Amino acid sequence: MKIYQAINKVPGGIMVVPLFIGMLLNTFAPNALKIGGFTQALTNQGYPTFLAMYLFTVGTKMTLNAAPSMLKRGFGIMFAKVGIAIAVSLAIAHFFNGDVLGLTTLAVLAAMNDTNGGMFLALTSTFGNKEDAGTYVPQSIETGPFLTMLVLVGAGLAVIPWMTMFSVIAPILAGAILGNLDKDLRDFFGAHEPIIVPFMAFTLGQGINLTAVLTAGLPGILLGISVLVITGIVCILADRLLGGSGVAGAAASSTAGNATGTPQAVALADPTFAAIAPIATVQVAASVIVTAVLTPLLTAFVYNKNKRKNGGD
C-alpha cells in the first residue's frame, strides 16, 4: 500500500492528515486511547512534549552564517509578514470585538505570521535562486507560538507569565545554540524533524471534536485566501524594495502546518482562550490547505511576470 504517497498528495498532508485522524478518534471514540501508560501519552496530554521536540529541531536549523543580503531580505520579509499579521489581528480585536465573519483574533494571527518553510524552500529553489532560498533563515524565527503569544500579551489581549513564554522559546534557543556549534548535530536533528510532525499533529487532533470543523467551514477557507492576498502583497513589496524579484515574498504567503498547534499552545498558557482554540485550530488547518494550493500559483505568477518583463531571460 502506498499510504505515505497518498498522504503527501494532500497539501500539508504530513501535518493535516494525522490531525484529522486524531480529531475523528476524539469525536467518535474519545476514550479509546485513554488506557494509561504509553498509549495514553499519544492523546492530547502528550502534545506539549511533541511540540517542544519540534521547536528544538527547528531551532537547530537557525544558522548565523547567512550572507548579509540574505539576512536583510529575510528579516524584511519576516517583519512585513508579522507586521501585517499584527495590524490585521489587532484591528479585529479592537474594532470587531475579536471576531469578524467567524474568524477570531487568535486564528488570524496564528495563520498569518507563520510561513510554511518546506514550501518556501521548494518554491524559491524552483522559481528563485540560492539567495531567495537563503532568506528563510531569519524568517524561521516565526516558527511556533512564541510570536503569537508575544503579540497577544503586548496588546493586552492575553495574560501569560513571562516564564511560560520563555519556556516556549527555550527549546528553539537550545536547538539554535547546538546547531551553530556543531554542523553534524544540525544535520542530524534537521533530517529527523519530519518524524515528529505526525505525532505532534495526531496528539493535537486528540483535543478537538470534529463538530468544530462544521463551524470552521467557510471562515477557514476565507482565512486561507486572506493570508495569501494580504501577506502575499505585503511580502512581495518588501522583497522588491530590498532588492529581490518578489519570488521570495510570494513564496512567504502561506500558513505553516505547525501553525495549527499555536491556538492550543496559547490556550495552555492562558485558559481564557480554551473555548475558541478548537475552532481556531481547524480554521488555521483550513488555511494551511488553501495556501498550499494557492501560494505556488502566486509564486509562479510572479516568476512568469518577471520573466516576461526581462524579455524571457
GROMACS .gro file of N, CA and C in nm, residues 35-109:
model
  225
   35ILE      N    1  -0.610   0.466   2.818
   35ILE     CA    2  -0.596   0.342   2.894
   35ILE      C    3  -0.470   0.344   2.978
   36GLY      N    4  -0.409   0.463   2.989
   36GLY     CA    5  -0.289   0.476   3.069
   36GLY      C    6  -0.163   0.445   2.992
   37GLY      N    7  -0.049   0.460   3.060
   37GLY     CA    8   0.080   0.422   3.003
   37GLY      C    9   0.119   0.497   2.878
   38PHE      N   10   0.195   0.428   2.794
   38PHE     CA   11   0.248   0.489   2.673
   38PHE      C   12   0.137   0.522   2.573
   39THR      N   13   0.031   0.440   2.572
   39THR     CA   14  -0.078   0.464   2.478
   39THR      C   15  -0.147   0.596   2.507
   40GLN      N   16  -0.175   0.625   2.635
   40GLN     CA   17  -0.241   0.750   2.670
   40GLN      C   18  -0.152   0.870   2.643
   41ALA      N   19  -0.022   0.848   2.636
   41ALA     CA   20   0.070   0.957   2.604
   41ALA      C   21   0.050   1.007   2.462
   42LEU      N   22  -0.019   0.925   2.379
   42LEU     CA   23  -0.049   0.966   2.242
   42LEU      C   24  -0.181   1.040   2.231
   43THR      N   25  -0.242   1.073   2.345
   43THR     CA   26  -0.359   1.160   2.344
   43THR      C   27  -0.313   1.304   2.358
   44ASN      N   28  -0.406   1.395   2.375
   44ASN     CA   29  -0.372   1.537   2.381
   44ASN      C   30  -0.275   1.571   2.493
   45GLN      N   31  -0.268   1.486   2.596
   45GLN     CA   32  -0.179   1.516   2.708
   45GLN      C   33  -0.031   1.509   2.665
   46GLY      N   34  -0.003   1.440   2.556
   46GLY     CA   35   0.134   1.432   2.508
   46GLY      C   36   0.173   1.542   2.412
   47TYR      N   37   0.075   1.626   2.374
   47TYR     CA   38   0.102   1.730   2.275
   47TYR      C   39   0.215   1.826   2.314
   48PRO      N   40   0.220   1.879   2.438
   48PRO     CA   41   0.328   1.971   2.473
   48PRO      C   42   0.468   1.913   2.454
   49THR      N   43   0.483   1.783   2.480
   49THR     CA   44   0.614   1.720   2.464
   49THR      C   45   0.655   1.717   2.317
   50PHE      N   46   0.564   1.675   2.231
   50PHE     CA   47   0.595   1.670   2.088
   50PHE      C   48   0.622   1.809   2.032
   51LEU      N   49   0.546   1.908   2.080
   51LEU     CA   50   0.567   2.046   2.034
   51LEU      C   51   0.707   2.093   2.073
   52ALA      N   52   0.749   2.063   2.197
   52ALA     CA   53   0.882   2.103   2.242
   52ALA      C   54   0.991   2.037   2.158
   53MET      N   55   0.973   1.911   2.126
   53MET     CA   56   1.070   1.841   2.041
   53MET      C   57   1.078   1.905   1.903
   54TYR      N   58   0.963   1.940   1.849
   54TYR     CA   59   0.959   2.002   1.716
   54TYR      C   60   1.030   2.137   1.717
   55LEU      N   61   1.002   2.219   1.817
   55LEU     CA   62   1.064   2.351   1.826
   55LEU      C   63   1.216   2.339   1.839
   56PHE      N   64   1.263   2.239   1.912
   56PHE     CA   65   1.407   2.219   1.926
   56PHE      C   66   1.471   2.188   1.791
   57THR      N   67   1.410   2.095   1.716
   57THR     CA   68   1.468   2.059   1.587
   57THR      C   69   1.467   2.176   1.490
   58VAL      N   70   1.363   2.258   1.496
   58VAL     CA   71   1.357   2.378   1.412
   58VAL      C   72   1.469   2.473   1.449
   59GLY      N   73   1.494   2.486   1.579
   59GLY     CA   74   1.599   2.577   1.626
   59GLY      C   75   1.736   2.539   1.574
   60THR      N   76   1.763   2.409   1.557
   60THR     CA   77   1.895   2.367   1.510
   60THR      C   78   1.924   2.416   1.368
   61LYS      N   79   1.821   2.453   1.294
   61LYS     CA   80   1.838   2.499   1.155
   61LYS      C   81   1.872   2.647   1.145
   62MET      N   82   1.864   2.720   1.256
   62MET     CA   83   1.885   2.865   1.254
   62MET      C   84   2.035   2.897   1.260
   63THR      N   85   2.097   2.902   1.146
   63THR     CA   86   2.241   2.930   1.140
   63THR      C   87   2.267   3.080   1.132
   64LEU      N   88   2.389   3.120   1.170
   64LEU     CA   89   2.425   3.262   1.173
   64LEU      C   90   2.520   3.301   1.060
   65ASN      N   91   2.543   3.210   0.966
   65ASN     CA   92   2.641   3.238   0.862
   65ASN      C   93   2.580   3.275   0.727
   66ALA      N   94   2.455   3.317   0.727
   66ALA     CA   95   2.391   3.359   0.602
   66ALA      C   96   2.453   3.490   0.555
   67ALA      N   97   2.453   3.508   0.424
   67ALA     CA   98   2.510   3.630   0.366
   67ALA      C   99   2.428   3.751   0.410
   68PRO      N  100   2.493   3.870   0.424
   68PRO     CA  101   2.422   3.990   0.468
   68PRO      C  102   2.299   4.023   0.385
   69SER      N  103   2.308   4.006   0.252
   69SER     CA  104   2.193   4.038   0.167
   69SER      C  105   2.076   3.943   0.195
   70MET      N  106   2.108   3.817   0.223
   70MET     CA  107   2.003   3.721   0.257
   70MET      C  108   1.936   3.760   0.388
   71LEU      N  109   2.019   3.798   0.487
   71LEU     CA  110   1.965   3.837   0.617
   71LEU      C  111   1.878   3.961   0.603
   72LYS      N  112   1.923   4.058   0.523
   72LYS     CA  113   1.847   4.182   0.506
   72LYS      C  114   1.709   4.154   0.446
   73ARG      N  115   1.707   4.079   0.337
   73ARG     CA  116   1.580   4.048   0.273
   73ARG      C  117   1.495   3.956   0.359
   74GLY      N  118   1.560   3.858   0.423
   74GLY     CA  119   1.486   3.765   0.506
   74GLY      C  120   1.417   3.833   0.623
   75PHE      N  121   1.491   3.918   0.692
   75PHE     CA  122   1.431   3.992   0.803
   75PHE      C  123   1.325   4.089   0.753
   76GLY      N  124   1.348   4.147   0.635
   76GLY     CA  125   1.250   4.239   0.578
   76GLY      C  126   1.119   4.169   0.549
   77ILE      N  127   1.126   4.050   0.488
   77ILE     CA  128   1.004   3.973   0.458
   77ILE      C  129   0.937   3.929   0.587
   78MET      N  130   1.018   3.887   0.685
   78MET     CA  131   0.962   3.844   0.812
   78MET      C  132   0.888   3.956   0.884
   79PHE      N  133   0.952   4.073   0.892
   79PHE     CA  134   0.887   4.186   0.959
   79PHE      C  135   0.762   4.232   0.884
   80ALA      N  136   0.766   4.222   0.752
   80ALA     CA  137   0.649   4.260   0.673
   80ALA      C  138   0.533   4.165   0.703
   81LYS      N  139   0.563   4.035   0.703
   81LYS     CA  140   0.457   3.936   0.727
   81LYS      C  141   0.402   3.944   0.869
   82VAL      N  142   0.493   3.947   0.966
   82VAL     CA  143   0.448   3.955   1.105
   82VAL      C  144   0.380   4.088   1.132
   83GLY      N  145   0.433   4.194   1.072
   83GLY     CA  146   0.374   4.327   1.092
   83GLY      C  147   0.232   4.336   1.043
   84ILE      N  148   0.205   4.285   0.923
   84ILE     CA  149   0.068   4.292   0.870
   84ILE      C  150  -0.022   4.197   0.948
   85ALA      N  151   0.032   4.085   0.996
   85ALA     CA  152  -0.046   3.993   1.078
   85ALA      C  153  -0.091   4.062   1.207
   86ILE      N  154   0.001   4.136   1.268
   86ILE     CA  155  -0.031   4.209   1.391
   86ILE      C  156  -0.136   4.316   1.363
   87ALA      N  157  -0.118   4.391   1.254
   87ALA     CA  158  -0.211   4.501   1.221
   87ALA      C  159  -0.352   4.448   1.199
   88VAL      N  160  -0.365   4.341   1.121
   88VAL     CA  161  -0.497   4.287   1.089
   88VAL      C  162  -0.562   4.226   1.214
   89SER      N  163  -0.486   4.148   1.289
   89SER     CA  164  -0.544   4.081   1.406
   89SER      C  165  -0.584   4.181   1.515
   90LEU      N  166  -0.503   4.285   1.535
   90LEU     CA  167  -0.538   4.385   1.635
   90LEU      C  168  -0.657   4.469   1.591
   91ALA      N  169  -0.670   4.490   1.461
   91ALA     CA  170  -0.788   4.561   1.409
   91ALA      C  171  -0.914   4.479   1.438
   92ILE      N  172  -0.905   4.347   1.420
   92ILE     CA  173  -1.019   4.260   1.451
   92ILE      C  174  -1.050   4.265   1.600
   93ALA      N  175  -0.945   4.267   1.682
   93ALA     CA  176  -0.964   4.268   1.827
   93ALA      C  177  -1.031   4.396   1.875
   94HIS      N  178  -0.988   4.509   1.821
   94HIS     CA  179  -1.033   4.638   1.874
   94HIS      C  180  -1.156   4.695   1.803
   95PHE      N  181  -1.175   4.662   1.676
   95PHE     CA  182  -1.287   4.719   1.602
   95PHE      C  183  -1.402   4.621   1.578
   96PHE      N  184  -1.376   4.491   1.594
   96PHE     CA  185  -1.481   4.391   1.571
   96PHE      C  186  -1.499   4.300   1.691
   97ASN      N  187  -1.448   4.344   1.806
   97ASN     CA  188  -1.465   4.270   1.931
   97ASN      C  189  -1.408   4.128   1.923
   98GLY      N  190  -1.299   4.116   1.846
   98GLY     CA  191  -1.228   3.989   1.841
   98GLY      C  192  -1.286   3.883   1.751
   99ASP      N  193  -1.386   3.917   1.668
   99ASP     CA  194  -1.447   3.817   1.581
   99ASP      C  195  -1.507   3.885   1.458
  100VAL      N  196  -1.460   3.847   1.339
  100VAL     CA  197  -1.517   3.900   1.216
  100VAL      C  198  -1.542   3.785   1.121
  101LEU      N  199  -1.667   3.770   1.080
  101LEU     CA  200  -1.708   3.662   0.988
  101LEU      C  201  -1.670   3.524   1.041
  102GLY      N  202  -1.673   3.510   1.172
  102GLY     CA  203  -1.642   3.382   1.234
  102GLY      C  204  -1.495   3.358   1.259
  103LEU      N  205  -1.410   3.454   1.222
  103LEU     CA  206  -1.265   3.442   1.242
  103LEU      C  207  -1.223   3.523   1.364
  104THR      N  208  -1.154   3.458   1.456
  104THR     CA  209  -1.111   3.526   1.577
  104THR      C  210  -0.972   3.585   1.560
  105THR      N  211  -0.939   3.675   1.650
  105THR     CA  212  -0.804   3.734   1.651
  105THR      C  213  -0.698   3.626   1.659
  106LEU      N  214  -0.721   3.525   1.740
  106LEU     CA  215  -0.625   3.417   1.759
  106LEU      C  216  -0.601   3.340   1.628
  107ALA      N  217  -0.709   3.306   1.558
  107ALA     CA  218  -0.696   3.230   1.433
  107ALA      C  219  -0.622   3.310   1.327
  108VAL      N  220  -0.657   3.437   1.313
  108VAL     CA  221  -0.595   3.522   1.211
  108VAL      C  222  -0.447   3.541   1.239
  109LEU      N  223  -0.413   3.570   1.363
  109LEU     CA  224  -0.273   3.593   1.399
  109LEU      C  225  -0.190   3.467   1.380
   0.00000   0.00000   0.00000
